[in-house]
Coordinates of C-alpha atoms in Angstrom, one line a residue:
M7 CA 18.8 20.4 -40.1
S8 CA 19.2 16.7 -39.4
K9 CA 16.1 15.0 -37.9
V10 CA 15.7 12.1 -35.5
I11 CA 12.8 9.7 -35.0
V12 CA 12.4 8.2 -31.5
A13 CA 10.4 5.0 -31.6
H14 CA 9.2 3.5 -28.3
P15 CA 6.5 0.9 -27.6
N16 CA 6.5 1.4 -23.8
I17 CA 9.7 2.9 -22.4
Q18 CA 9.1 6.0 -20.2
H19 CA 12.4 7.8 -20.5
S20 CA 12.0 7.9 -24.3
L21 CA 9.6 10.7 -23.8
Q22 CA 12.3 12.7 -22.1
L23 CA 14.7 12.0 -25.0
A24 CA 12.0 13.2 -27.5
V25 CA 11.6 16.4 -25.5
S26 CA 15.4 17.0 -25.5
L27 CA 15.5 16.6 -29.3
Q28 CA 12.5 18.8 -29.7
K29 CA 14.2 21.6 -27.7
A30 CA 17.3 21.2 -29.9
G31 CA 15.2 21.3 -33.1
L32 CA 16.3 17.8 -34.0
L33 CA 13.1 15.8 -33.5
A34 CA 11.2 14.5 -36.5
A35 CA 8.7 12.4 -34.6
L36 CA 8.0 10.3 -31.5
I37 CA 6.4 7.1 -32.7
S38 CA 4.6 5.0 -30.1
R39 CA 2.0 2.3 -29.9
L40 CA 0.2 4.0 -27.0
Y41 CA 0.3 7.7 -26.0
A42 CA -1.9 8.8 -23.2
S43 CA -3.4 11.9 -24.7
W44 CA -6.9 12.9 -25.8
R45 CA -5.3 14.1 -29.1
H46 CA -4.2 10.5 -30.1
P47 CA -6.0 7.2 -30.7
P48 CA -7.6 5.4 -29.0
F49 CA -8.4 8.2 -26.5
S50 CA -9.2 10.7 -29.3
L51 CA -12.1 8.4 -30.2
L52 CA -13.5 8.8 -26.6
T53 CA -13.8 12.5 -26.3
W54 CA -17.6 12.2 -26.5
L55 CA -17.7 10.6 -23.1
P56 CA -19.1 12.5 -20.1
G57 CA -16.6 14.7 -18.3
S58 CA -16.7 12.5 -15.2
V59 CA -15.8 9.4 -17.2
R60 CA -12.9 11.2 -19.0
Q61 CA -11.7 12.3 -15.6
R62 CA -11.7 8.7 -14.4
I63 CA -9.7 7.7 -17.4
E64 CA -7.2 10.4 -16.7
Q65 CA -6.8 9.2 -13.1
D66 CA -6.8 5.5 -13.7
V67 CA -5.0 5.3 -17.1
F68 CA -3.1 8.5 -17.9
A69 CA -1.6 9.0 -14.4
K70 CA -0.5 5.3 -14.2
V71 CA 0.9 4.4 -17.6
H72 CA 3.2 7.5 -17.8
R73 CA 3.0 7.5 -21.6
S74 CA 2.8 11.2 -22.4
H75 CA 4.7 14.4 -21.7
P76 CA 3.3 17.9 -21.3
D77 CA 6.2 19.5 -23.0
L78 CA 6.1 17.4 -26.1
A79 CA 4.2 19.2 -28.9
P80 CA 1.3 17.0 -30.2
R81 CA 2.4 17.5 -33.8
Y82 CA 5.5 15.4 -33.1
V83 CA 3.6 12.4 -31.7
R84 CA 2.5 9.6 -34.0
T85 CA 0.8 6.4 -32.8
I86 CA 0.7 3.2 -34.8
D87 CA -0.3 -0.4 -33.9
T88 CA -2.2 0.8 -30.9
S89 CA -4.8 -2.0 -30.8
R90 CA -2.0 -4.6 -30.6
A91 CA -0.6 -2.9 -27.5
L92 CA -3.6 -1.8 -25.6
L93 CA -5.2 -5.1 -24.8
P94 CA -2.3 -6.8 -23.0
V95 CA -1.7 -3.5 -21.0
I96 CA -5.4 -3.5 -19.9
L97 CA -5.3 -7.1 -18.9
R98 CA -2.1 -6.6 -16.9
R99 CA -3.6 -3.5 -15.1
A100 CA -6.6 -5.7 -14.3
S101 CA -4.2 -8.4 -12.9
L102 CA -5.7 -10.9 -15.4
I103 CA -2.2 -11.7 -16.8
S104 CA 1.3 -11.7 -15.4
H105 CA 3.9 -9.0 -16.1
G106 CA 5.9 -11.6 -18.0
T107 CA 2.9 -12.6 -20.1
M108 CA 2.2 -9.0 -21.0
L109 CA 5.8 -8.5 -22.1
S110 CA 5.8 -11.7 -24.2
W111 CA 2.6 -10.5 -25.9
L112 CA 4.0 -7.1 -26.7
H113 CA 7.2 -8.7 -28.0
R114 CA 5.4 -11.1 -30.3
N115 CA 3.5 -8.3 -31.9
S116 CA 6.5 -5.9 -32.1
P117 CA 7.9 -6.9 -35.6
H118 CA 4.9 -5.2 -37.4
F119 CA 5.5 -2.0 -35.3
Q120 CA 9.2 -2.0 -36.1
H121 CA 8.7 -2.5 -39.8
Q122 CA 6.4 0.5 -40.0
V123 CA 8.9 2.6 -38.0
A124 CA 11.7 1.7 -40.3
D125 CA 9.7 2.6 -43.4
I126 CA 8.8 6.0 -41.9
A127 CA 12.4 6.6 -40.8
S128 CA 13.8 5.8 -44.3
N129 CA 11.8 8.7 -45.7
Q130 CA 11.7 11.2 -43.0
A131 CA 14.8 11.0 -40.8
E132 CA 18.6 10.8 -40.7
A133 CA 18.6 8.8 -37.4
L134 CA 16.3 6.4 -35.7
V135 CA 16.4 5.6 -32.0
C136 CA 14.9 2.3 -30.9
Y137 CA 14.9 0.5 -27.6
D138 CA 16.2 -2.9 -26.6
R139 CA 14.0 -5.9 -27.6
F140 CA 12.1 -3.6 -30.0
A141 CA 14.9 -2.7 -32.5
Y142 CA 16.0 -5.8 -34.4
H143 CA 13.5 -5.8 -37.2
A144 CA 13.8 -2.0 -37.7
F145 CA 17.6 -2.0 -37.7
K146 CA 17.7 -4.9 -40.1
R147 CA 15.4 -3.1 -42.5
L148 CA 17.6 -0.1 -42.4
S149 CA 20.9 -1.9 -43.2
N150 CA 21.8 0.2 -46.1
G151 CA 23.5 2.8 -43.9
Q152 CA 21.4 5.8 -45.0
V153 CA 19.7 6.1 -41.6
K154 CA 21.8 6.1 -38.4
R155 CA 20.7 3.3 -36.1
I156 CA 20.8 4.2 -32.4
L157 CA 20.0 1.7 -29.7
D158 CA 18.8 3.2 -26.4
L159 CA 19.7 0.3 -24.1
S160 CA 17.5 0.6 -21.0
F161 CA 19.0 -2.5 -19.5
V162 CA 22.5 -4.0 -19.8
H163 CA 24.0 -6.1 -22.7
P164 CA 21.8 -9.2 -23.0
I165 CA 24.8 -11.6 -22.7
S166 CA 25.8 -10.1 -19.4
A167 CA 22.2 -10.1 -18.3
R168 CA 21.7 -13.7 -19.1
R169 CA 24.9 -14.7 -17.3
I170 CA 24.1 -12.8 -14.1
L171 CA 20.4 -13.8 -14.0
A172 CA 21.3 -17.5 -14.7
E173 CA 23.7 -17.5 -11.8
E174 CA 21.0 -16.0 -9.5
A175 CA 18.5 -18.6 -10.7
E176 CA 21.0 -21.4 -9.6
R177 CA 21.3 -19.7 -6.3
W178 CA 17.6 -19.3 -5.7
P179 CA 15.8 -21.8 -8.1
E180 CA 12.5 -21.3 -6.3
L181 CA 12.6 -17.6 -7.1
A182 CA 13.7 -18.0 -10.7
P183 CA 10.4 -16.9 -12.2
S184 CA 10.8 -13.4 -10.6
L185 CA 14.2 -12.9 -12.3
G186 CA 12.8 -12.1 -15.8
L187 CA 15.0 -14.7 -17.5
S188 CA 12.4 -14.9 -20.3
G189 CA 13.6 -11.6 -21.5
V190 CA 17.2 -12.8 -22.1
T191 CA 16.6 -16.4 -23.2
G192 CA 14.4 -18.2 -25.7
A193 CA 14.0 -18.1 -29.4
G194 CA 14.5 -14.4 -29.8
F195 CA 17.7 -14.1 -27.8
D196 CA 20.0 -13.9 -30.9
H197 CA 17.9 -11.0 -32.2
I198 CA 18.4 -9.1 -28.9
I199 CA 22.2 -9.6 -29.2
D200 CA 22.1 -8.4 -32.8
E201 CA 20.4 -5.2 -31.9
A202 CA 23.5 -3.9 -30.2
A203 CA 25.8 -5.3 -32.9
M204 CA 23.8 -3.6 -35.7
A205 CA 23.6 -0.2 -33.9
D206 CA 25.8 2.6 -35.0
Y207 CA 25.6 4.0 -31.5
V208 CA 24.4 2.7 -28.2
L209 CA 23.0 4.9 -25.4
V210 CA 23.0 3.6 -21.8
G211 CA 22.0 5.0 -18.4
S212 CA 25.0 3.8 -16.4
T213 CA 28.7 2.9 -16.5
F214 CA 27.8 -0.6 -15.4
A215 CA 25.7 -0.9 -18.6
Q216 CA 28.4 0.7 -20.7
N217 CA 31.0 -1.8 -19.4
S218 CA 28.6 -4.7 -20.2
C219 CA 28.5 -3.6 -23.8
I220 CA 32.2 -3.2 -24.2
E221 CA 32.9 -6.6 -22.5
N222 CA 30.7 -8.1 -25.2
G223 CA 32.4 -6.7 -28.2
I224 CA 30.7 -3.3 -28.8
R225 CA 33.1 -0.6 -29.8
P226 CA 33.9 1.6 -26.8
D227 CA 33.7 4.8 -28.9
S228 CA 30.1 4.0 -29.9
V229 CA 28.7 3.5 -26.3
F230 CA 27.6 6.7 -24.5
V231 CA 26.5 7.0 -20.9
I232 CA 23.6 9.5 -20.2
P233 CA 22.3 9.0 -16.7
Y234 CA 18.6 9.6 -16.4
G235 CA 17.0 12.5 -14.6
V236 CA 14.5 13.3 -11.9
N237 CA 11.7 15.7 -11.4
D238 CA 13.3 17.6 -8.6
Y239 CA 10.3 19.9 -8.2
R240 CA 7.9 17.1 -7.4
F241 CA 10.3 14.9 -5.4
L242 CA 11.3 17.2 -2.5
P243 CA 12.6 16.8 1.0
T244 CA 9.6 17.3 3.3
V245 CA 8.8 17.5 7.0
K246 CA 7.9 14.1 8.3
E247 CA 4.2 13.4 8.6
P248 CA 2.8 14.2 12.1
E249 CA 1.6 10.7 12.6
K250 CA 5.1 9.2 12.0
H251 CA 6.3 7.5 15.1
E252 CA 9.7 9.2 15.8
D253 CA 10.9 6.3 17.8
T254 CA 10.5 3.9 14.8
F255 CA 13.2 3.8 12.1
R256 CA 11.9 3.0 8.7
F257 CA 13.7 1.6 5.7
L258 CA 12.0 1.7 2.3
F259 CA 12.2 -0.4 -0.9
V260 CA 10.3 0.6 -4.0
G261 CA 10.3 -1.5 -7.2
Q262 CA 9.2 -4.8 -8.6
I263 CA 9.0 -7.4 -5.7
G264 CA 11.2 -10.1 -7.2
Q265 CA 14.7 -11.5 -6.9
R266 CA 16.2 -9.4 -9.7
K267 CA 15.7 -6.5 -7.3
G268 CA 17.5 -8.5 -4.5
I269 CA 14.3 -8.9 -2.3
R270 CA 15.4 -12.1 -0.7
Y271 CA 18.7 -10.5 0.4
L272 CA 16.9 -7.5 1.7
L273 CA 14.5 -9.6 3.8
D274 CA 17.4 -11.7 5.1
A275 CA 19.4 -8.6 6.1
F276 CA 16.5 -7.0 7.9
E277 CA 15.7 -10.2 9.8
R278 CA 19.4 -10.5 10.9
L279 CA 19.3 -7.0 12.3
G280 CA 16.5 -7.9 14.7
L281 CA 15.7 -4.3 15.5
V282 CA 12.7 -4.0 17.7
D283 CA 12.1 -0.3 16.8
A284 CA 12.6 -0.5 13.0
E285 CA 10.4 -1.3 10.1
L286 CA 11.0 -2.2 6.4
W287 CA 8.4 -1.0 4.0
L288 CA 8.1 -2.7 0.6
C289 CA 6.2 -1.0 -2.3
G290 CA 5.7 -2.6 -5.7
N291 CA 4.0 -5.3 -7.7
I292 CA 5.0 -8.9 -6.9
M293 CA 6.7 -10.5 -9.9
D294 CA 5.3 -13.9 -10.7
V295 CA 6.3 -15.6 -7.4
E296 CA 3.5 -14.9 -4.9
H297 CA 5.2 -16.8 -2.1
I298 CA 8.2 -14.5 -2.1
L299 CA 6.7 -12.6 0.8
D300 CA 5.3 -15.6 2.7
T301 CA 8.0 -15.4 5.4
M302 CA 8.4 -11.7 6.0
P303 CA 10.3 -10.9 9.2
R304 CA 8.7 -9.0 12.0
G305 CA 8.5 -5.3 11.3
C306 CA 8.2 -5.8 7.5
R307 CA 5.2 -4.2 5.8
Y308 CA 4.1 -4.8 2.2
L309 CA 2.2 -1.7 0.9
G310 CA 1.5 -3.1 -2.5
Y311 CA 1.8 -1.0 -5.7
V312 CA 2.1 2.7 -5.1
P313 CA 1.6 5.1 -8.1
N314 CA 4.6 7.3 -8.9
K315 CA 2.7 10.5 -8.0
Q316 CA 2.2 9.1 -4.5
L317 CA 5.8 8.2 -3.9
P318 CA 6.9 11.6 -2.4
A319 CA 4.4 11.1 0.4
I320 CA 5.9 7.6 1.1
F321 CA 9.5 8.9 1.0
S322 CA 8.5 11.6 3.5
Q323 CA 7.7 9.0 6.1
V324 CA 10.9 6.9 6.1
D325 CA 14.5 7.4 7.1
A326 CA 16.6 5.5 4.4
F327 CA 16.1 4.0 1.0
V328 CA 17.4 0.5 0.2
F329 CA 17.6 -0.8 -3.4
P330 CA 19.7 -4.0 -3.5
S331 CA 19.2 -4.8 -7.2
I332 CA 21.1 -7.7 -8.8
L333 CA 20.8 -6.2 -12.2
E334 CA 19.7 -2.7 -13.4
G335 CA 20.3 -0.5 -16.4
F336 CA 20.0 2.5 -14.1
G337 CA 17.3 2.5 -11.4
L338 CA 15.4 5.8 -11.6
V339 CA 13.8 5.3 -8.1
I340 CA 17.3 5.8 -6.6
L341 CA 17.4 9.4 -7.9
E342 CA 13.8 10.0 -6.7
A343 CA 14.7 8.9 -3.2
M344 CA 17.8 11.1 -3.2
A345 CA 15.7 14.1 -4.4
C346 CA 13.5 13.5 -1.3
G347 CA 16.6 13.8 0.9
L348 CA 17.1 10.1 1.7
P349 CA 20.4 8.4 2.0
V350 CA 20.5 5.4 -0.4
I351 CA 21.9 1.9 -0.1
T352 CA 22.3 0.3 -3.5
T353 CA 24.6 -2.0 -5.5
S354 CA 27.3 -1.7 -8.0
H355 CA 25.0 -3.3 -10.6
T356 CA 22.9 -0.2 -10.9
G357 CA 23.4 3.5 -11.9
G358 CA 24.2 4.1 -8.2
P359 CA 28.0 4.5 -8.8
D360 CA 27.4 7.2 -11.4
I361 CA 25.3 9.4 -9.0
I362 CA 26.5 8.4 -5.5
D363 CA 29.8 8.9 -3.9
D364 CA 30.2 5.9 -1.6
G365 CA 29.9 7.2 2.0
V366 CA 28.7 10.6 1.0
E367 CA 25.1 10.4 -0.3
G368 CA 24.7 6.7 0.6
F369 CA 26.5 3.4 0.2
I370 CA 27.4 1.2 -2.8
I371 CA 27.6 -2.5 -1.9
P372 CA 28.2 -5.7 -3.9
P373 CA 25.0 -7.3 -5.3
G374 CA 23.8 -10.5 -3.6
D375 CA 25.6 -9.7 -0.3
A376 CA 23.2 -9.9 2.6
D377 CA 26.0 -9.4 5.1
A378 CA 27.1 -6.1 3.5
L379 CA 23.5 -5.0 3.2
A380 CA 22.8 -5.7 6.9
E381 CA 26.0 -3.9 7.9
T382 CA 25.2 -0.7 6.0
M383 CA 21.5 -0.7 7.1
L384 CA 22.7 -0.9 10.7
H385 CA 25.2 1.9 10.2
L386 CA 22.5 4.3 9.0
Y387 CA 20.3 3.2 12.0
E388 CA 23.1 3.8 14.5
H389 CA 24.4 7.1 13.1
P390 CA 21.5 9.6 12.9
V391 CA 23.7 12.7 12.4
E392 CA 25.6 11.1 9.6
R393 CA 22.3 9.9 8.1
I394 CA 20.9 13.4 8.0
E395 CA 24.0 14.8 6.5
M396 CA 23.9 12.0 3.8
G397 CA 20.3 12.9 3.1
T398 CA 21.2 16.6 2.6
A399 CA 24.1 15.6 0.3
A400 CA 21.7 13.2 -1.6
R401 CA 19.3 16.1 -2.3
Q402 CA 22.1 18.3 -3.6
A403 CA 23.4 15.6 -5.9
A404 CA 19.9 15.0 -7.2
E405 CA 19.5 18.7 -8.1
K406 CA 22.3 18.3 -10.5
R407 CA 20.5 15.3 -12.2
S408 CA 17.2 16.9 -13.2
W409 CA 15.5 16.0 -16.4
S410 CA 16.5 19.4 -17.7
A411 CA 20.2 18.4 -17.2
Y412 CA 19.4 15.2 -19.1
H413 CA 17.9 17.1 -21.9
E414 CA 21.0 19.3 -22.4
Q415 CA 23.3 16.3 -22.3
A416 CA 21.2 14.3 -24.7
A417 CA 20.8 17.2 -27.2
H418 CA 24.6 17.8 -27.1
L419 CA 25.3 14.1 -27.8
F420 CA 22.9 14.0 -30.8
E421 CA 24.3 17.1 -32.3
R422 CA 27.7 15.4 -32.1
I423 CA 26.4 12.2 -33.6
L424 CA 24.6 13.9 -36.4
G425 CA 27.5 16.1 -37.1
D426 CA 29.7 13.0 -37.4
S427 CA 27.1 11.6 -39.8
V428 CA 27.3 14.7 -42.0
S429 CA 31.0 14.9 -42.0
S430 CA 31.4 11.3 -42.9

């Protein structure tokens, strides 16, 4: 049977793809630089530590980096180049370097990882899945056509990303560092473009991302949409906490606090509303522009970074979720909020249109439109019955988007891809 290698330096949903291929009997290996398991280096070298220290590592590292999966058999996991990846991750977790610096460090050291992956794939697999910004050198090394090259594009096509982010930087120059432009500009930009061009197939999480590929010359019949999933057993609608003030309406944003996520538009919209009995909660790391929250409107609360396992408790205390991103390959937190029974306001530049019927589970608005954002936020505030109905519909929609559903869809697609490979 045909076998697939999934190679990921630090992309969370690649673990779910590996699980789907394992279930279908198609997985040769998951290759990563860091896998949070006591069976794999560097953690396998630390098993001699006292139980209390190991427990602390599990709480402070394993639970935060999300780089392991309980359903993935250890025999399929292979780690290489771990030392090159571990140091920048540790420094970022300790807030000693910025998120952008960490990514730059990882990218500079990625060619060595990619070359090793390509060499392994050439001997052990019929297809190799790599992720954007970590695929060029592997794909180039496998240019003879013997191994199918599959790009799992977690963002959007880099040319579209550069254009959209550059326009936003002109509009908000003081917030440009929080846009992540370094990821789609600079010396390696041509390599990022070539990844999609060299790929035999491209996987994306949303129709928005698919359209960005087609608009930039990728064959339509080679780009497939597989929306991501949600753990609908952990993210559940719950009874509001007893200490929640029922006379206070709460909006919630979760994500990186930066302009790529539309934070300035969100703050402006909330300030325009001027609601005396409403709050806006912000959860996430501030992205390279510390002053972005210097002028928060009254009623706005910054909660800092919240670990994913604690998000259900936060969702249970709010009334609506707002995610006004300028640019997103998908936006997994949208599904997590829906699974918790929250109506969602998001933009057309996310995976929202693939999982939300506008006006049913929430609202889809244009990106960068503070007026439309304020209007929809006010609508949810003023229509409690409709808001509750939307929350119920959101939960029902999320139940159809579990990770199990993703596994089935991904396995079916790879069976088709590998079948085409055999027949050709």
